[in-house]
Amino acid sequence: LMHSLLANPVSRYEAWDFVRKNWEAMVQKYPDSALPRMCEAVSGLLNRQDEVNEFFEQHKPRLGQKIIEQHLERLAVAIAFRDREGRNLTTTAL
């Protein structure tokens, strides 16, 4: 459920705020293997890259650190693409 909320453009920022505030409870409640999968959708948080990177620097998962790093890399790539091609895509779409 949380993965879907993080992936949804309408709810992603509210879901991210929920994850940040409730991370410790989620770590206790959910299996270690579920957290990296849930966090896959952080790659859509284009306006919060620094916050996301800082959060995962301070909250290392017990399992799946490489997977989290891949999600953070996808976020960086998405931001670089937006910055490089966003204007062209807007112009082309119109």
JSON list of C-alpha atoms in Angstrom, two decimals:
[
{"chain": "A", "resi": 1, "resn": "LEU", "atom": "CA", "xyz": [0.00, 0.00, 0.00]},
{"chain": "A", "resi": 2, "resn": "MET", "atom": "CA", "xyz": [2.72, 2.49, 0.97]},
{"chain": "A", "resi": 3, "resn": "HIS", "atom": "CA", "xyz": [4.61, 1.78, -2.26]},
{"chain": "A", "resi": 4, "resn": "SER", "atom": "CA", "xyz": [1.47, 2.63, -4.24]},
{"chain": "A", "resi": 5, "resn": "LEU", "atom": "CA", "xyz": [0.93, 5.85, -2.29]},
{"chain": "A", "resi": 6, "resn": "LEU", "atom": "CA", "xyz": [4.56, 6.88, -2.84]},
{"chain": "A", "resi": 7, "resn": "ALA", "atom": "CA", "xyz": [4.26, 6.12, -6.55]},
{"chain": "A", "resi": 8, "resn": "ASN", "atom": "CA", "xyz": [1.04, 8.09, -7.00]},
{"chain": "A", "resi": 9, "resn": "PRO", "atom": "CA", "xyz": [1.70, 11.71, -8.10]},
{"chain": "A", "resi": 10, "resn": "VAL", "atom": "CA", "xyz": [-1.29, 12.89, -6.07]},
{"chain": "A", "resi": 11, "resn": "SER", "atom": "CA", "xyz": [-0.22, 11.33, -2.76]},
{"chain": "A", "resi": 12, "resn": "ARG", "atom": "CA", "xyz": [3.55, 10.84, -3.01]},
{"chain": "A", "resi": 13, "resn": "TYR", "atom": "CA", "xyz": [4.66, 13.81, -0.91]},
{"chain": "A", "resi": 14, "resn": "GLU", "atom": "CA", "xyz": [2.13, 13.17, 1.86]},
{"chain": "A", "resi": 15, "resn": "ALA", "atom": "CA", "xyz": [3.10, 9.48, 1.82]},
{"chain": "A", "resi": 16, "resn": "TRP", "atom": "CA", "xyz": [6.78, 10.41, 2.05]},
{"chain": "A", "resi": 17, "resn": "ASP", "atom": "CA", "xyz": [6.07, 12.63, 5.05]},
{"chain": "A", "resi": 18, "resn": "PHE", "atom": "CA", "xyz": [4.24, 9.71, 6.66]},
{"chain": "A", "resi": 19, "resn": "VAL", "atom": "CA", "xyz": [7.16, 7.35, 6.00]},
{"chain": "A", "resi": 20, "resn": "ARG", "atom": "CA", "xyz": [9.66, 9.79, 7.50]},
{"chain": "A", "resi": 21, "resn": "LYS", "atom": "CA", "xyz": [7.58, 10.35, 10.62]},
{"chain": "A", "resi": 22, "resn": "ASN", "atom": "CA", "xyz": [6.76, 6.67, 11.12]},
{"chain": "A", "resi": 23, "resn": "TRP", "atom": "CA", "xyz": [9.94, 4.98, 9.89]},
{"chain": "A", "resi": 24, "resn": "GLU", "atom": "CA", "xyz": [10.95, 3.49, 13.24]},
{"chain": "A", "resi": 25, "resn": "ALA", "atom": "CA", "xyz": [7.51, 1.95, 13.77]},
{"chain": "A", "resi": 26, "resn": "MET", "atom": "CA", "xyz": [7.55, 0.58, 10.23]},
{"chain": "A", "resi": 27, "resn": "VAL", "atom": "CA", "xyz": [11.00, -0.96, 10.77]},
{"chain": "A", "resi": 28, "resn": "GLN", "atom": "CA", "xyz": [9.64, -2.75, 13.83]},
{"chain": "A", "resi": 29, "resn": "LYS", "atom": "CA", "xyz": [6.38, -3.83, 12.21]},
{"chain": "A", "resi": 30, "resn": "TYR", "atom": "CA", "xyz": [7.37, -4.91, 8.69]},
{"chain": "A", "resi": 31, "resn": "PRO", "atom": "CA", "xyz": [9.92, -7.51, 7.57]},
{"chain": "A", "resi": 32, "resn": "ASP", "atom": "CA", "xyz": [13.34, -6.15, 6.62]},
{"chain": "A", "resi": 33, "resn": "SER", "atom": "CA", "xyz": [12.86, -7.37, 3.06]},
{"chain": "A", "resi": 34, "resn": "ALA", "atom": "CA", "xyz": [9.70, -5.26, 2.59]},
{"chain": "A", "resi": 35, "resn": "LEU", "atom": "CA", "xyz": [11.23, -1.84, 3.29]},
{"chain": "A", "resi": 36, "resn": "PRO", "atom": "CA", "xyz": [13.53, -1.55, 0.25]},
{"chain": "A", "resi": 37, "resn": "ARG", "atom": "CA", "xyz": [10.66, -2.59, -2.04]},
{"chain": "A", "resi": 38, "resn": "MET", "atom": "CA", "xyz": [8.35, -0.05, -0.42]},
{"chain": "A", "resi": 39, "resn": "CYS", "atom": "CA", "xyz": [10.97, 2.66, -0.93]},
{"chain": "A", "resi": 40, "resn": "GLU", "atom": "CA", "xyz": [11.32, 1.95, -4.65]},
{"chain": "A", "resi": 41, "resn": "ALA", "atom": "CA", "xyz": [8.90, 4.77, -5.41]},
{"chain": "A", "resi": 42, "resn": "VAL", "atom": "CA", "xyz": [11.09, 7.45, -3.80]},
{"chain": "A", "resi": 43, "resn": "SER", "atom": "CA", "xyz": [12.50, 7.88, -7.30]},
{"chain": "A", "resi": 44, "resn": "GLY", "atom": "CA", "xyz": [9.43, 10.02, -7.99]},
{"chain": "A", "resi": 45, "resn": "LEU", "atom": "CA", "xyz": [10.17, 12.55, -5.23]},
{"chain": "A", "resi": 46, "resn": "LEU", "atom": "CA", "xyz": [11.83, 14.97, -7.65]},
{"chain": "A", "resi": 47, "resn": "ASN", "atom": "CA", "xyz": [11.36, 18.01, -5.41]},
{"chain": "A", "resi": 48, "resn": "ARG", "atom": "CA", "xyz": [12.86, 16.39, -2.31]},
{"chain": "A", "resi": 49, "resn": "GLN", "atom": "CA", "xyz": [16.12, 14.80, -3.42]},
{"chain": "A", "resi": 50, "resn": "ASP", "atom": "CA", "xyz": [18.28, 16.29, -0.67]},
{"chain": "A", "resi": 51, "resn": "GLU", "atom": "CA", "xyz": [15.75, 15.34, 1.99]},
{"chain": "A", "resi": 52, "resn": "VAL", "atom": "CA", "xyz": [15.45, 11.77, 0.68]},
{"chain": "A", "resi": 53, "resn": "ASN", "atom": "CA", "xyz": [19.23, 11.32, 0.48]},
{"chain": "A", "resi": 54, "resn": "GLU", "atom": "CA", "xyz": [19.72, 12.70, 3.98]},
{"chain": "A", "resi": 55, "resn": "PHE", "atom": "CA", "xyz": [16.96, 10.50, 5.37]},
{"chain": "A", "resi": 56, "resn": "PHE", "atom": "CA", "xyz": [18.50, 7.29, 4.02]},
{"chain": "A", "resi": 57, "resn": "GLU", "atom": "CA", "xyz": [21.95, 8.40, 5.11]},
{"chain": "A", "resi": 58, "resn": "GLN", "atom": "CA", "xyz": [20.63, 8.63, 8.66]},
{"chain": "A", "resi": 59, "resn": "HIS", "atom": "CA", "xyz": [18.29, 5.60, 8.48]},
{"chain": "A", "resi": 60, "resn": "LYS", "atom": "CA", "xyz": [20.21, 2.71, 6.98]},
{"chain": "A", "resi": 61, "resn": "PRO", "atom": "CA", "xyz": [18.04, -0.37, 6.51]},
{"chain": "A", "resi": 62, "resn": "ARG", "atom": "CA", "xyz": [19.19, -3.65, 8.05]},
{"chain": "A", "resi": 63, "resn": "LEU", "atom": "CA", "xyz": [18.67, -5.31, 4.69]},
{"chain": "A", "resi": 64, "resn": "GLY", "atom": "CA", "xyz": [18.65, -3.98, 1.14]},
{"chain": "A", "resi": 65, "resn": "GLN", "atom": "CA", "xyz": [21.07, -1.04, 1.36]},
{"chain": "A", "resi": 66, "resn": "LYS", "atom": "CA", "xyz": [22.20, -1.58, -2.25]},
{"chain": "A", "resi": 67, "resn": "ILE", "atom": "CA", "xyz": [18.58, -1.58, -3.40]},
{"chain": "A", "resi": 68, "resn": "ILE", "atom": "CA", "xyz": [17.97, 1.74, -1.60]},
{"chain": "A", "resi": 69, "resn": "GLU", "atom": "CA", "xyz": [21.11, 3.14, -3.25]},
{"chain": "A", "resi": 70, "resn": "GLN", "atom": "CA", "xyz": [19.72, 2.12, -6.65]},
{"chain": "A", "resi": 71, "resn": "HIS", "atom": "CA", "xyz": [16.44, 3.90, -5.88]},
{"chain": "A", "resi": 72, "resn": "LEU", "atom": "CA", "xyz": [18.38, 7.04, -4.94]},
{"chain": "A", "resi": 73, "resn": "GLU", "atom": "CA", "xyz": [20.38, 6.79, -8.16]},
{"chain": "A", "resi": 74, "resn": "ARG", "atom": "CA", "xyz": [17.15, 6.54, -10.17]},
{"chain": "A", "resi": 75, "resn": "LEU", "atom": "CA", "xyz": [15.93, 9.67, -8.40]},
{"chain": "A", "resi": 76, "resn": "ALA", "atom": "CA", "xyz": [19.13, 11.51, -9.39]},
{"chain": "A", "resi": 77, "resn": "VAL", "atom": "CA", "xyz": [18.77, 10.34, -13.00]},
{"chain": "A", "resi": 78, "resn": "ALA", "atom": "CA", "xyz": [15.12, 11.44, -13.13]},
{"chain": "A", "resi": 79, "resn": "ILE", "atom": "CA", "xyz": [16.06, 14.88, -11.84]},
{"chain": "A", "resi": 80, "resn": "ALA", "atom": "CA", "xyz": [18.94, 15.22, -14.31]},
{"chain": "A", "resi": 81, "resn": "PHE", "atom": "CA", "xyz": [16.61, 14.21, -17.16]},
{"chain": "A", "resi": 82, "resn": "ARG", "atom": "CA", "xyz": [13.95, 16.68, -16.05]},
{"chain": "A", "resi": 83, "resn": "ASP", "atom": "CA", "xyz": [16.51, 19.47, -15.79]},
{"chain": "A", "resi": 84, "resn": "ARG", "atom": "CA", "xyz": [18.02, 18.66, -19.18]},
{"chain": "A", "resi": 85, "resn": "GLU", "atom": "CA", "xyz": [14.91, 17.83, -21.21]},
{"chain": "A", "resi": 86, "resn": "GLY", "atom": "CA", "xyz": [11.96, 19.29, -19.33]},
{"chain": "A", "resi": 87, "resn": "ARG", "atom": "CA", "xyz": [11.73, 22.43, -21.42]},
{"chain": "A", "resi": 88, "resn": "ASN", "atom": "CA", "xyz": [12.03, 20.49, -24.69]},
{"chain": "A", "resi": 89, "resn": "LEU", "atom": "CA", "xyz": [9.34, 18.04, -23.63]},
{"chain": "A", "resi": 90, "resn": "THR", "atom": "CA", "xyz": [6.99, 20.85, -22.67]},
{"chain": "A", "resi": 91, "resn": "THR", "atom": "CA", "xyz": [7.54, 22.60, -25.99]},
{"chain": "A", "resi": 92, "resn": "THR", "atom": "CA", "xyz": [7.12, 19.37, -27.99]},
{"chain": "A", "resi": 93, "resn": "ALA", "atom": "CA", "xyz": [3.97, 18.37, -26.11]},
{"chain": "A", "resi": 94, "resn": "LEU", "atom": "CA", "xyz": [2.32, 21.68, -26.88]}
]
